[in-house]
CSV table of C-alpha atoms and ligand atoms in Angstrom, one decimal:
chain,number,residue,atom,x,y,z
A,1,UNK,CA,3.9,20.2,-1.0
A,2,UNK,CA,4.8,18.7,2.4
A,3,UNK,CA,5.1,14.7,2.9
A,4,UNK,CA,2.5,13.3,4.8
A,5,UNK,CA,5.1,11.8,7.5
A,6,UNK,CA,6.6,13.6,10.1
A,7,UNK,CA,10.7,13.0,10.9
A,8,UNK,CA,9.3,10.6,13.3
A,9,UNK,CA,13.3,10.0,14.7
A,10,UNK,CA,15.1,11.5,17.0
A,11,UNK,CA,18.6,12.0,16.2
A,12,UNK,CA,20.0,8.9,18.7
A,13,UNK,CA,17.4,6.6,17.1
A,14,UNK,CA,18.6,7.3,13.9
A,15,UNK,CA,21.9,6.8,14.6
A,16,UNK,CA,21.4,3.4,15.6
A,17,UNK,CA,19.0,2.3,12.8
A,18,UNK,CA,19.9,-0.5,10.6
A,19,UNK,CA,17.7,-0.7,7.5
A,20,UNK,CA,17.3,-3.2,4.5
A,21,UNK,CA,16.4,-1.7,1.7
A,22,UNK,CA,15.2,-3.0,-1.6
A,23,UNK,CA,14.7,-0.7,-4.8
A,24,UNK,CA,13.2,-3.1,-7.7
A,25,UNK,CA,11.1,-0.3,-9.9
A,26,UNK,CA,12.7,-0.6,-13.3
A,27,UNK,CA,15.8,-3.1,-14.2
A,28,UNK,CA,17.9,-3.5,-11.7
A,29,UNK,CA,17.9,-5.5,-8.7
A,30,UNK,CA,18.7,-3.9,-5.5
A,31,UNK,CA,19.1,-4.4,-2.2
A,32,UNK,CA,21.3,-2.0,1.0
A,33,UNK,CA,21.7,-1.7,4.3
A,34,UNK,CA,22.3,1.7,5.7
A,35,UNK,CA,23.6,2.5,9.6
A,36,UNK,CA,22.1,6.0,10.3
A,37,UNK,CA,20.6,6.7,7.1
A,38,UNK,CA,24.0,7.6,5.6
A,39,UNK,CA,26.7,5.0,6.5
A,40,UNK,CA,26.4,2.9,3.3
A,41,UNK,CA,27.5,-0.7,5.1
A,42,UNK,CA,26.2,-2.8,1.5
A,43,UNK,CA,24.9,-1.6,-1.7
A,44,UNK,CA,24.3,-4.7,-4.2
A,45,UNK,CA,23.1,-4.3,-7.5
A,46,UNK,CA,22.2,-6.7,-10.1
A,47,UNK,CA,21.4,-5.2,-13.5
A,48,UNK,CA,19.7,-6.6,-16.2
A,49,UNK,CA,21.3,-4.2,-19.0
A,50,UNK,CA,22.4,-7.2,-21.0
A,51,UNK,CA,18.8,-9.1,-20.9
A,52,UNK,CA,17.2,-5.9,-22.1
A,53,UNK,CA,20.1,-4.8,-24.7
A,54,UNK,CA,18.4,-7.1,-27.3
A,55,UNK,CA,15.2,-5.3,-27.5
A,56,UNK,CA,16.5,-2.1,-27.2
A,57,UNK,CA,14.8,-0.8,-24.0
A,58,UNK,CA,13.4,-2.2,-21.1
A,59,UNK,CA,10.8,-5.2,-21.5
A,60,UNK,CA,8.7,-5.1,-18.9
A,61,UNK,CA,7.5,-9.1,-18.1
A,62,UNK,CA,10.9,-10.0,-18.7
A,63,UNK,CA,12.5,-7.9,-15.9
A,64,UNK,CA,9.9,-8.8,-13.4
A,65,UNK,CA,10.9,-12.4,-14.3
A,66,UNK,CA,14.6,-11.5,-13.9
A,67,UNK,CA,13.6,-10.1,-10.5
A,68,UNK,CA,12.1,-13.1,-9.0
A,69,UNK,CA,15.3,-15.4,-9.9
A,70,UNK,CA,17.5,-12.6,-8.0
A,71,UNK,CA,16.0,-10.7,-5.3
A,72,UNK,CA,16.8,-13.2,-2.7
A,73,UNK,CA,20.3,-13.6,-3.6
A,74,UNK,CA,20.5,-10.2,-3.9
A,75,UNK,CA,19.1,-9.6,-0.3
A,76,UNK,CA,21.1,-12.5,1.1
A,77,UNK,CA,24.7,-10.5,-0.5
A,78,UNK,CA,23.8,-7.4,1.0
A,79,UNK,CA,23.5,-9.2,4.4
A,80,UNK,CA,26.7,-10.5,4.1
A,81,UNK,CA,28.7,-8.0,3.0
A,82,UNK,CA,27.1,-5.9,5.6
A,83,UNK,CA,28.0,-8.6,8.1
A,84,UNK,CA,24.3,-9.0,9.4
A,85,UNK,CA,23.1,-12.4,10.3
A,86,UNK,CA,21.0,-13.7,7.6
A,87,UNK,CA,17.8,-13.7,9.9
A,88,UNK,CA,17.4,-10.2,10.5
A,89,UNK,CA,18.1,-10.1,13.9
A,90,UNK,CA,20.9,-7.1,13.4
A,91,UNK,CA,18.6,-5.0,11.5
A,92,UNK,CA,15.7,-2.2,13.1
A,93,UNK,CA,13.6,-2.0,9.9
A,94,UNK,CA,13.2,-3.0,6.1
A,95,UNK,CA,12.3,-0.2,3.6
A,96,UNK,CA,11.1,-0.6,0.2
A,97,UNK,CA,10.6,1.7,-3.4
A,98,UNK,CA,6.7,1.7,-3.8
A,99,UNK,CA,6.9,3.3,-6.7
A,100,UNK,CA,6.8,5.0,-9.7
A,101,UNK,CA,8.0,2.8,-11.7
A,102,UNK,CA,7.2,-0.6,-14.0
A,103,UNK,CA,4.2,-2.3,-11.7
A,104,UNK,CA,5.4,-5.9,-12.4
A,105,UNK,CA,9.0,-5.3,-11.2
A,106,UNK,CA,7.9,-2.9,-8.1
A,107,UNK,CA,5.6,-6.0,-7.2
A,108,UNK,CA,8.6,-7.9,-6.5
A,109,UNK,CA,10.3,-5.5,-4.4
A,110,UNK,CA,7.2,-4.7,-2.3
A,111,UNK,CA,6.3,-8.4,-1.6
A,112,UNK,CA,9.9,-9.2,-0.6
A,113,UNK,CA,9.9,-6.4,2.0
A,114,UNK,CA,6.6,-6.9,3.2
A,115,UNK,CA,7.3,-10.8,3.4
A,116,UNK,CA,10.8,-9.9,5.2
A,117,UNK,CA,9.4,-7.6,7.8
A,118,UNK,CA,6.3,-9.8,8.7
A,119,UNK,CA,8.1,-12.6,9.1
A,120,UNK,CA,11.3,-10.7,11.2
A,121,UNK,CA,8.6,-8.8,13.1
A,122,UNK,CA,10.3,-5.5,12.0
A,123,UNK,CA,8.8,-1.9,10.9
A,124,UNK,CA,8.1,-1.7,7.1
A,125,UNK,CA,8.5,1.6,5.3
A,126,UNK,CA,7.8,2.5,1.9
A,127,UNK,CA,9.4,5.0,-0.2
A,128,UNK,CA,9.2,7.1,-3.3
A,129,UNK,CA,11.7,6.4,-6.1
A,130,UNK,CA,12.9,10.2,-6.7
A,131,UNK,CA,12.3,11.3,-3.5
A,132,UNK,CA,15.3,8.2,-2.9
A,133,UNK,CA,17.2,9.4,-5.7
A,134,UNK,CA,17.3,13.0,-4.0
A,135,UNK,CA,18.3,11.6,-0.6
A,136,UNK,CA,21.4,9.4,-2.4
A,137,UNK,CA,23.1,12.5,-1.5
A,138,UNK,CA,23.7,12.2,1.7
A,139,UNK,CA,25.1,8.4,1.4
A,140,UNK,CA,28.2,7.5,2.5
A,141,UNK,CA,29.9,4.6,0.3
A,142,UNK,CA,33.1,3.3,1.3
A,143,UNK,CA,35.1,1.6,-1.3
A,144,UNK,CA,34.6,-2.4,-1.0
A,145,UNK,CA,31.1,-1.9,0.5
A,146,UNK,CA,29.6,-2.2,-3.0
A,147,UNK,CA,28.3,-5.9,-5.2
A,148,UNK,CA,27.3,-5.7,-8.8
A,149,UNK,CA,26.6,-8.4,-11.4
A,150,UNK,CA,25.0,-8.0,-14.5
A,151,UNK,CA,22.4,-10.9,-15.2
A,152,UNK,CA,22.9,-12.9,-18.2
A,153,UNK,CA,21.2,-12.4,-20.9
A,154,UNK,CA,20.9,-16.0,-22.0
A,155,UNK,CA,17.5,-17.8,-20.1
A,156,UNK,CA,19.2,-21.3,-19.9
A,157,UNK,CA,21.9,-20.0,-17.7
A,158,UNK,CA,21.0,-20.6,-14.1
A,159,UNK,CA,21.2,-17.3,-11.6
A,160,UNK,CA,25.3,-15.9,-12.2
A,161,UNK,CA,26.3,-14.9,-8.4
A,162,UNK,CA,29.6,-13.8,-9.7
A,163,UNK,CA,29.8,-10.6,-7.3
A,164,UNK,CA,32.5,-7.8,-8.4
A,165,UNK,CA,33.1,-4.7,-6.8
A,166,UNK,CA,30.4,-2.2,-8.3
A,167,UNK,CA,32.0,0.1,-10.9
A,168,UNK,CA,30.0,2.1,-13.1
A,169,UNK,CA,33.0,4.5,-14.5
A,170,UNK,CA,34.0,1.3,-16.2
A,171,UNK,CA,30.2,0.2,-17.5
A,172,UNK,CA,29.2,3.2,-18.4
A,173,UNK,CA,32.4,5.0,-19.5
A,174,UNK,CA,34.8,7.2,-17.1
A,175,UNK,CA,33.1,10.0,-15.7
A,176,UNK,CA,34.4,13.4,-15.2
A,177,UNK,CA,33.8,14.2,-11.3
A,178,UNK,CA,32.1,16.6,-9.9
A,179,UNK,CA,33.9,18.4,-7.0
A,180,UNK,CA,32.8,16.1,-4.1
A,181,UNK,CA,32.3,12.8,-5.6
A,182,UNK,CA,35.4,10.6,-6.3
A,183,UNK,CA,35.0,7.6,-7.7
A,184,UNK,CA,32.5,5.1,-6.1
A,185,UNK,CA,33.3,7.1,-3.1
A,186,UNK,CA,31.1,9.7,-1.8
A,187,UNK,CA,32.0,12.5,0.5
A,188,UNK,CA,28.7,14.1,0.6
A,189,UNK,CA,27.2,13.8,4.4
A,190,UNK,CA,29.8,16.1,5.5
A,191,UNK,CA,29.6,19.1,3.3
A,192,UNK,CA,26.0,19.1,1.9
A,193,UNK,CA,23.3,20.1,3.7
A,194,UNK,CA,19.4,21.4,3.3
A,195,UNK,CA,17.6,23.3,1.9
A,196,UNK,CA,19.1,22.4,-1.6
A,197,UNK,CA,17.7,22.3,-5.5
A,198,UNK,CA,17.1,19.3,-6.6
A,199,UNK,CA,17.8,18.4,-10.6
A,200,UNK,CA,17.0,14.3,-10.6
A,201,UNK,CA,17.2,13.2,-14.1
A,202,UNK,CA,16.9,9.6,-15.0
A,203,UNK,CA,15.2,7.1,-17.7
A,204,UNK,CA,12.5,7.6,-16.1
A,205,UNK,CA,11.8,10.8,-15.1
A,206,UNK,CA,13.5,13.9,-14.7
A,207,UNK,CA,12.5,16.6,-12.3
A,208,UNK,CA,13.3,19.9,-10.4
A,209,UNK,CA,12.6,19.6,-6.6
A,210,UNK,CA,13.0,22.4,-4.0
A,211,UNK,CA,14.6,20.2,-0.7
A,212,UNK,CA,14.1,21.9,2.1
A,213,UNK,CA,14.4,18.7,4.3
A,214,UNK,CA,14.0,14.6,4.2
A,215,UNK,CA,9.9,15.0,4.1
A,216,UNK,CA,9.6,18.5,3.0
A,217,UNK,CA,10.0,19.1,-0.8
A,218,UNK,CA,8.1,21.0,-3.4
A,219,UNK,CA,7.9,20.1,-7.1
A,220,UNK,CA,9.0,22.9,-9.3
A,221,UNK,CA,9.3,21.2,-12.2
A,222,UNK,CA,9.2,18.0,-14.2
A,223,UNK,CA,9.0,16.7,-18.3
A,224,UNK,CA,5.9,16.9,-20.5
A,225,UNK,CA,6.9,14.2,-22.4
A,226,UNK,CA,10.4,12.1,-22.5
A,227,UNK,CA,12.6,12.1,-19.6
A,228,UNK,CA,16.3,13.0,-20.7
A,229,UNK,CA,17.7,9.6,-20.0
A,230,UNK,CA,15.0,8.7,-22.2
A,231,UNK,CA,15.8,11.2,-25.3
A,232,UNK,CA,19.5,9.9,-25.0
A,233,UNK,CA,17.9,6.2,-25.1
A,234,UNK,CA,16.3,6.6,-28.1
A,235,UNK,CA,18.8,9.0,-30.1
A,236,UNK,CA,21.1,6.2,-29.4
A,237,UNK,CA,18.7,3.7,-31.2
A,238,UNK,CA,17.5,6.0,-33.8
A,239,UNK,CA,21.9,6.2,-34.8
A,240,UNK,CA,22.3,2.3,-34.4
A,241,UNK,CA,24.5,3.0,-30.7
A,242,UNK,CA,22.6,0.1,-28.8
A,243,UNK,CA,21.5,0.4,-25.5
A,244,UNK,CA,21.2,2.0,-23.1
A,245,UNK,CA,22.2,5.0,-24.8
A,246,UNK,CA,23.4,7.7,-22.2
A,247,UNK,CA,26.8,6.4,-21.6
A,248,UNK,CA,28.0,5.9,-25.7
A,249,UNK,CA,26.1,8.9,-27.1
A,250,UNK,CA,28.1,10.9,-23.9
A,251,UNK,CA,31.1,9.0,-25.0
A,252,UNK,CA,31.2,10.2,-28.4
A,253,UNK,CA,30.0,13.7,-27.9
A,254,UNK,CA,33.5,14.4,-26.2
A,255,UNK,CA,35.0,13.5,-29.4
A,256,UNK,CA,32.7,15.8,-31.5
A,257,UNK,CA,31.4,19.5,-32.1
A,258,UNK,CA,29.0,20.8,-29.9
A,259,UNK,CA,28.2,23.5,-32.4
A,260,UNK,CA,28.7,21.3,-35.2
A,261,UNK,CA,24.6,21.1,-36.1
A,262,UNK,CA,22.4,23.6,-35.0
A,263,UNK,CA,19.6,21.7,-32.5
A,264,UNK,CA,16.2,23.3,-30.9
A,265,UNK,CA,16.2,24.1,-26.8
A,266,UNK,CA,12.7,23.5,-25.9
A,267,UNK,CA,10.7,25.3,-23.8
A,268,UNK,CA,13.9,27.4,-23.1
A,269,UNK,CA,11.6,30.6,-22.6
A,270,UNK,CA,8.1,28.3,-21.6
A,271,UNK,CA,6.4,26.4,-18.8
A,272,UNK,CA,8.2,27.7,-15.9
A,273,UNK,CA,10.3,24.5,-15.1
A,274,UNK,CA,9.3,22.1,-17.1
A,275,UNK,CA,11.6,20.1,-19.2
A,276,UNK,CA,10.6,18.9,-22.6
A,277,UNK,CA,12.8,16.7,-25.1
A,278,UNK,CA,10.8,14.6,-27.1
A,279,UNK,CA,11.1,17.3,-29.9
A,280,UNK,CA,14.8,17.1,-29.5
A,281,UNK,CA,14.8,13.6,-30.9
A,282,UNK,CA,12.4,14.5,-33.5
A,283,UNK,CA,15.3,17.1,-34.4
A,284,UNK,CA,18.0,14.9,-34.6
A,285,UNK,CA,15.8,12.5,-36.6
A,286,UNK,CA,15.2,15.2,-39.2
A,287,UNK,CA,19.1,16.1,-39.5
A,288,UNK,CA,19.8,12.5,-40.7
A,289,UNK,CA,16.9,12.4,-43.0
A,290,UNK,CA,18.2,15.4,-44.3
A,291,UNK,CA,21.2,13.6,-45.5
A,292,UNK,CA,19.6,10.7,-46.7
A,293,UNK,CA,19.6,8.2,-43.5
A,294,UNK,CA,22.2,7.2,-41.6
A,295,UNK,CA,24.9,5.3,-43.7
A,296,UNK,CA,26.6,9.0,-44.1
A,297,UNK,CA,27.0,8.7,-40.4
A,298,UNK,CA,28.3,5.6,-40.0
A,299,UNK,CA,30.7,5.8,-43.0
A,300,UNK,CA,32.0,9.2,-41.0
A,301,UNK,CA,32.8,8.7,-37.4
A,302,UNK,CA,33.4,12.5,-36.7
A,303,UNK,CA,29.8,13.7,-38.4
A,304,UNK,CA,28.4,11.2,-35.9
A,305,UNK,CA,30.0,11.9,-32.9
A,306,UNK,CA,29.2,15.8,-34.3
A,307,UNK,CA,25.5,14.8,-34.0
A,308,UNK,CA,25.8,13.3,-30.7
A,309,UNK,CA,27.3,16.3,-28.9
A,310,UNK,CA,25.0,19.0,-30.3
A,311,UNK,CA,22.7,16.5,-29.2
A,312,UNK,CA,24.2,16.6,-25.9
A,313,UNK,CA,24.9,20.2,-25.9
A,314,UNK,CA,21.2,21.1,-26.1
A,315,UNK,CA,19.8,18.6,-23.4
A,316,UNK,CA,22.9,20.2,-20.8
A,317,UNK,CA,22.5,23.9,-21.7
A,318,UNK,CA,18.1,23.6,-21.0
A,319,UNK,CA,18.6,21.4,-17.9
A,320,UNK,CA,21.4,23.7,-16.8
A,321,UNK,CA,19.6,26.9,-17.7
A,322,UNK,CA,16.5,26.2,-16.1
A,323,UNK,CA,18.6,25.0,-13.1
A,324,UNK,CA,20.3,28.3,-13.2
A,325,UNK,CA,16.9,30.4,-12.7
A,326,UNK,CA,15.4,27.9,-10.3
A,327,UNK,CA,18.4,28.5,-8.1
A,328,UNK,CA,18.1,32.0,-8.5
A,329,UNK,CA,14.1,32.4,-8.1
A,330,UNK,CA,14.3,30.2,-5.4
A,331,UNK,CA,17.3,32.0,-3.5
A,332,UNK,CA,19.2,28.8,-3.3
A,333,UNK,CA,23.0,28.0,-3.1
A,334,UNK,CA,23.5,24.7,-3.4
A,335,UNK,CA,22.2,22.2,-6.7
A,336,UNK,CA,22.5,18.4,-6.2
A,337,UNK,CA,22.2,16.6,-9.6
A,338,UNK,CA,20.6,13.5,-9.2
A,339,UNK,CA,19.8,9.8,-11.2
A,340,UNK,CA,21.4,7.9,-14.0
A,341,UNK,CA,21.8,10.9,-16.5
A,342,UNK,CA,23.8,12.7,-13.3
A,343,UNK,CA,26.0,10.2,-14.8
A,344,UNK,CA,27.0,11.9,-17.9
A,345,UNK,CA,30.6,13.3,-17.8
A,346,UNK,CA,29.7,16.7,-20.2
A,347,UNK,CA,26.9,17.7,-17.9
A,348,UNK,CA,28.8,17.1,-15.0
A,349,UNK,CA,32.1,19.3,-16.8
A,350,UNK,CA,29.6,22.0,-17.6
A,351,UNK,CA,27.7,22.4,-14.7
A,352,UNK,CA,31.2,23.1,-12.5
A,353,UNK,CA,32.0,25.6,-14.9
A,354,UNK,CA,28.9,27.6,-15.5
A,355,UNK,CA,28.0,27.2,-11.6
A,356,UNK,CA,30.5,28.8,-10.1
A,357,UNK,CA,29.4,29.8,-6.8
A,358,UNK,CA,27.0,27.5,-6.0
A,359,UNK,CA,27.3,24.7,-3.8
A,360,UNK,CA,27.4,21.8,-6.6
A,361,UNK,CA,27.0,17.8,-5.9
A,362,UNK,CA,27.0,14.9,-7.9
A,363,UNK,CA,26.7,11.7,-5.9
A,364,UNK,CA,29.2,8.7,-7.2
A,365,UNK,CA,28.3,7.2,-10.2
A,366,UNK,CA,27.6,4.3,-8.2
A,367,UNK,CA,24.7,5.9,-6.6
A,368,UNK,CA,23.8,8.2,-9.6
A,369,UNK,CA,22.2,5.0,-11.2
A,370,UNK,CA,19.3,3.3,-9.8
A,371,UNK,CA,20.7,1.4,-6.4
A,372,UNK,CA,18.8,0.9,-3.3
A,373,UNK,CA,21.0,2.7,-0.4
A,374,UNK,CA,19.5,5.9,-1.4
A,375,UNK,CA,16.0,4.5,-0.6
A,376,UNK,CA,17.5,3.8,2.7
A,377,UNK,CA,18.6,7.2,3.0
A,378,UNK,CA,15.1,8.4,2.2
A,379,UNK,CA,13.6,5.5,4.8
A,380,UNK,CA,15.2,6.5,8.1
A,381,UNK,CA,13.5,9.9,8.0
A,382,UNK,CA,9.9,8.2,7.3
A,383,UNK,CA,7.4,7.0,9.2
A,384,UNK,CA,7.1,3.2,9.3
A,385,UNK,CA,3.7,1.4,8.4
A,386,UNK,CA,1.0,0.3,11.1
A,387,UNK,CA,1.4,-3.7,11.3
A,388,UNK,CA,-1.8,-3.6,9.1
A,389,UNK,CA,-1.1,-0.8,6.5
A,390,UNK,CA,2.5,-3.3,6.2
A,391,UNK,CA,0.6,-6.1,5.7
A,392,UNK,CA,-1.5,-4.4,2.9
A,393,UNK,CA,1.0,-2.4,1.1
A,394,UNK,CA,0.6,-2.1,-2.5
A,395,UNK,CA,3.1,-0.8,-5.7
A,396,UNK,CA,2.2,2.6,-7.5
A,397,UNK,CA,3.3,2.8,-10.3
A,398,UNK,CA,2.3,5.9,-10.8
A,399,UNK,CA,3.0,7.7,-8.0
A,400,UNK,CA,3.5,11.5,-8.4
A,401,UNK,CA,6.0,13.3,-6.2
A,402,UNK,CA,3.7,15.7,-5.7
A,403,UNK,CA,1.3,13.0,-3.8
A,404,UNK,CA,3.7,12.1,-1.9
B,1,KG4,O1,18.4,6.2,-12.7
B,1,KG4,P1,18.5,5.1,-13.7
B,1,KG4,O2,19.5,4.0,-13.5
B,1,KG4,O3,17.1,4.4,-14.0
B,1,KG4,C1,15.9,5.1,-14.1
B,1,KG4,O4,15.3,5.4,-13.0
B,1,KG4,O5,15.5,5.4,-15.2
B,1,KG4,O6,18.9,5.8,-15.1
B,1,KG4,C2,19.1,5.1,-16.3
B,1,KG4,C3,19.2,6.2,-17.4
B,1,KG4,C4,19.2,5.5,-18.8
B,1,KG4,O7,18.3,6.2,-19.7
B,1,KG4,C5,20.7,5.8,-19.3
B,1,KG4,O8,20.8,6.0,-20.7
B,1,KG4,C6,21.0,7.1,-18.6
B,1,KG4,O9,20.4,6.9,-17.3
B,1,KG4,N1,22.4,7.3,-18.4
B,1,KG4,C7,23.1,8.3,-19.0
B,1,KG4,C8,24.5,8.1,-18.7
B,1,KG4,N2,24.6,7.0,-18.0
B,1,KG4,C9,23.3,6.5,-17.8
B,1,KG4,N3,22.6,9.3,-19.7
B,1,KG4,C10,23.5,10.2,-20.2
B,1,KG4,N4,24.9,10.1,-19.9
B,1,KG4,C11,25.4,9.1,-19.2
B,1,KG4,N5,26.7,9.0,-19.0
B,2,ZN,ZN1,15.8,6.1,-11.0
């Protein structure tokens, strides 16, 4: 499949472009502004992990509601730590996620950018969410360039604007790096390039892309049913870990046996590149059953962290298999892995060392998880809206890549 759009930039113009961007398609809040589609000059982030910890996943009215009480201040941080004058006038374009993604919370985003761009009299491009997360590879973060709050969970409080310094290592536990990400740093621009494989696995999707460039990409692959991020969410609530589960469930499966229970890969051997993993929770449900529910588990710390990193062990070894084949089918050299679950310190261990020879990249952690620099990233190689398509932009929230 080719994108519609054409690079519509030359090379100068890009280099001057100054772009908003806003990314509001699940549960987090996010607003960037990218110099050249790389130089990350703000990335703010405000993440609603503790309002939607209660009910165990994502509630949909709620985070739309959570969006409206922070996308301006969100917008207004990213200008400043950018050092852009709050009325626009520094910046070339706003660019916005139009989807896929909860319909409610995209709404937010897209009227904010739409609103923005009318009223600054600036282009307005719109973006799709993994075709963002696959260009987050090419961002440049410098340290102190980042904002992150996490938004109360508590309804009375009024809107927290208690900034820190983003650091996911530390929310979502230390992650091992992958050889040209450090830290919240990333080092990418300079030593990645096109056409690459593309592995972007998330809460909300998980897919294998062949990138040959910004607007050229073809879908290989993508879930029948749960994306990873997704299987880890609910093995985590299935063995009483809370949420979201990535992070713990990776946490304990360094402390446990891999081999310790003996857990399906599906599809291995079946439908070409797709991913499935609903099964796999099914699995791990039955292994508990088996031994009469979960107090055995929690009485014995090592028989869960056991469970958790065979668990692990069979998501990484079918993403990483069917990585391994794509790369080879495909002739490629060089496999970016992509979205929150890019995250997750084993996969990112296992992939250096059964990759050896290919050109591996793992963004930050920062920009692993969903952020809005990489839709800027994404935006300065689109083309902008007509005046009238702007004014009339809508959010899909289903939006295949594939119809992109
Ligand atoms: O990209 P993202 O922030 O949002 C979506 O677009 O879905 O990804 C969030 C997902 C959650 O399901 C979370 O459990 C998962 O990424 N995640 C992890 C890790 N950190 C976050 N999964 C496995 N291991 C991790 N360390
Ligand atoms: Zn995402």
């Amino acid at each position: 499949m080719e994108l519609e759009s054409p690079i519509f930039l030359t090379e100068t113009h890009q280099k001057r472009m100054r772009i908003l961007s806003i990314e509001t398609s699940c549960d987090e809040t996010a607003a960037a502004i990218l110099e050249d589609g790389r130089q990350v000059l703000a990335s703010v982030v405000a993440s609603q992990t503790p309002v939607h910890k209660a009910y165990q996943g994502v509630v949909p009215e709620i985070a739309s509601r959570c969006h409206i009480e922070y996308m301006l201040p969100v917008v207004a941080e990213a200008l400043r730590v950018a050092g852009c004058e709050p009325d626009g006038s520094d910046l070339d374009a706003v660019a916005v996620t139009r989807g896929p993604g909860l319909v409610g919370s995209l709404l937010v985003g897209v009227e904010t950018a739409k609103t923005l761009a009318w009223r600054w009299r600036k282009p307005l491009i719109a973006v799709h969410h993994t075709v963002g997360h696959l260009m987050s590879v090419f961002c440049e973060l410098p340290e102190g360039r980042s904002r992150f709050l996490e938004v109360p969970p508590d309804d009375s409080e009024p809107a927290s604007t208690e900034w820190g310094e983003q650091d996911r290592e530390a929310q979502h536990g230390r992650t091992e790096q992958a050889p040209v990400a450090r830290g919240n740093r990333s080092a990418a621009p300079a030593v990645f390039d096109f056409p690459f494989l593309g592995l972007a696995i998330s809460g909300g999707h998980s897919s294998l892309v062949r990138v040959e460039g910004p607007t050229e990409m073809r879908l290989l692959g993508s879930t029948l049913d749960d994306a990873p991020g997704e299987a880890y969410d609910k093995v985590a609530k299935v063995l009483g870990l809370g949420y979201p589960g990535g992070p713990e469930v990776d946490r304990r499966a360094a402390l446990g046996n891999p081999e310790a229970f003996d857990l399906p890969r599906p599809i291995l051997h079946a439908h070409g590149y797709d991913f499935s993993f609903s099964g796999l929770k099914t699995a791990v449900v039955r292994e508990i059953e088996e031994r009469g529910g979960l107090r055995l588990f929690h009485e014995d710390e090592n028989l869960l962290n056991d469970l958790c990193a065979s668990f692990q062990a069979a998501v990484i070894d079918v993403l990483l298999r069917k990585s391994l084949r794509a790369l080879r089918d495909e002739k490629l050299h060089r496999l970016a892995v992509v979205g929150g679950v890019a995250c997750n310190r084993g996969l990112r261990k296992e992939a250096a060392r059964r990759l050896k020879g290919t050109h591996l990249l793992f963004p930050a952690p920062a920009l692993c998880t969903d952020n809005a620099a990489m839709i800027g990233a994404a935006a300065v190689h689109i083309e902008p809206l007509s005046r009238d398509a702007a004014l009339r932009l809508d959010a899909r929230a289903g939006w295949e890549l594939g119809q992109v």
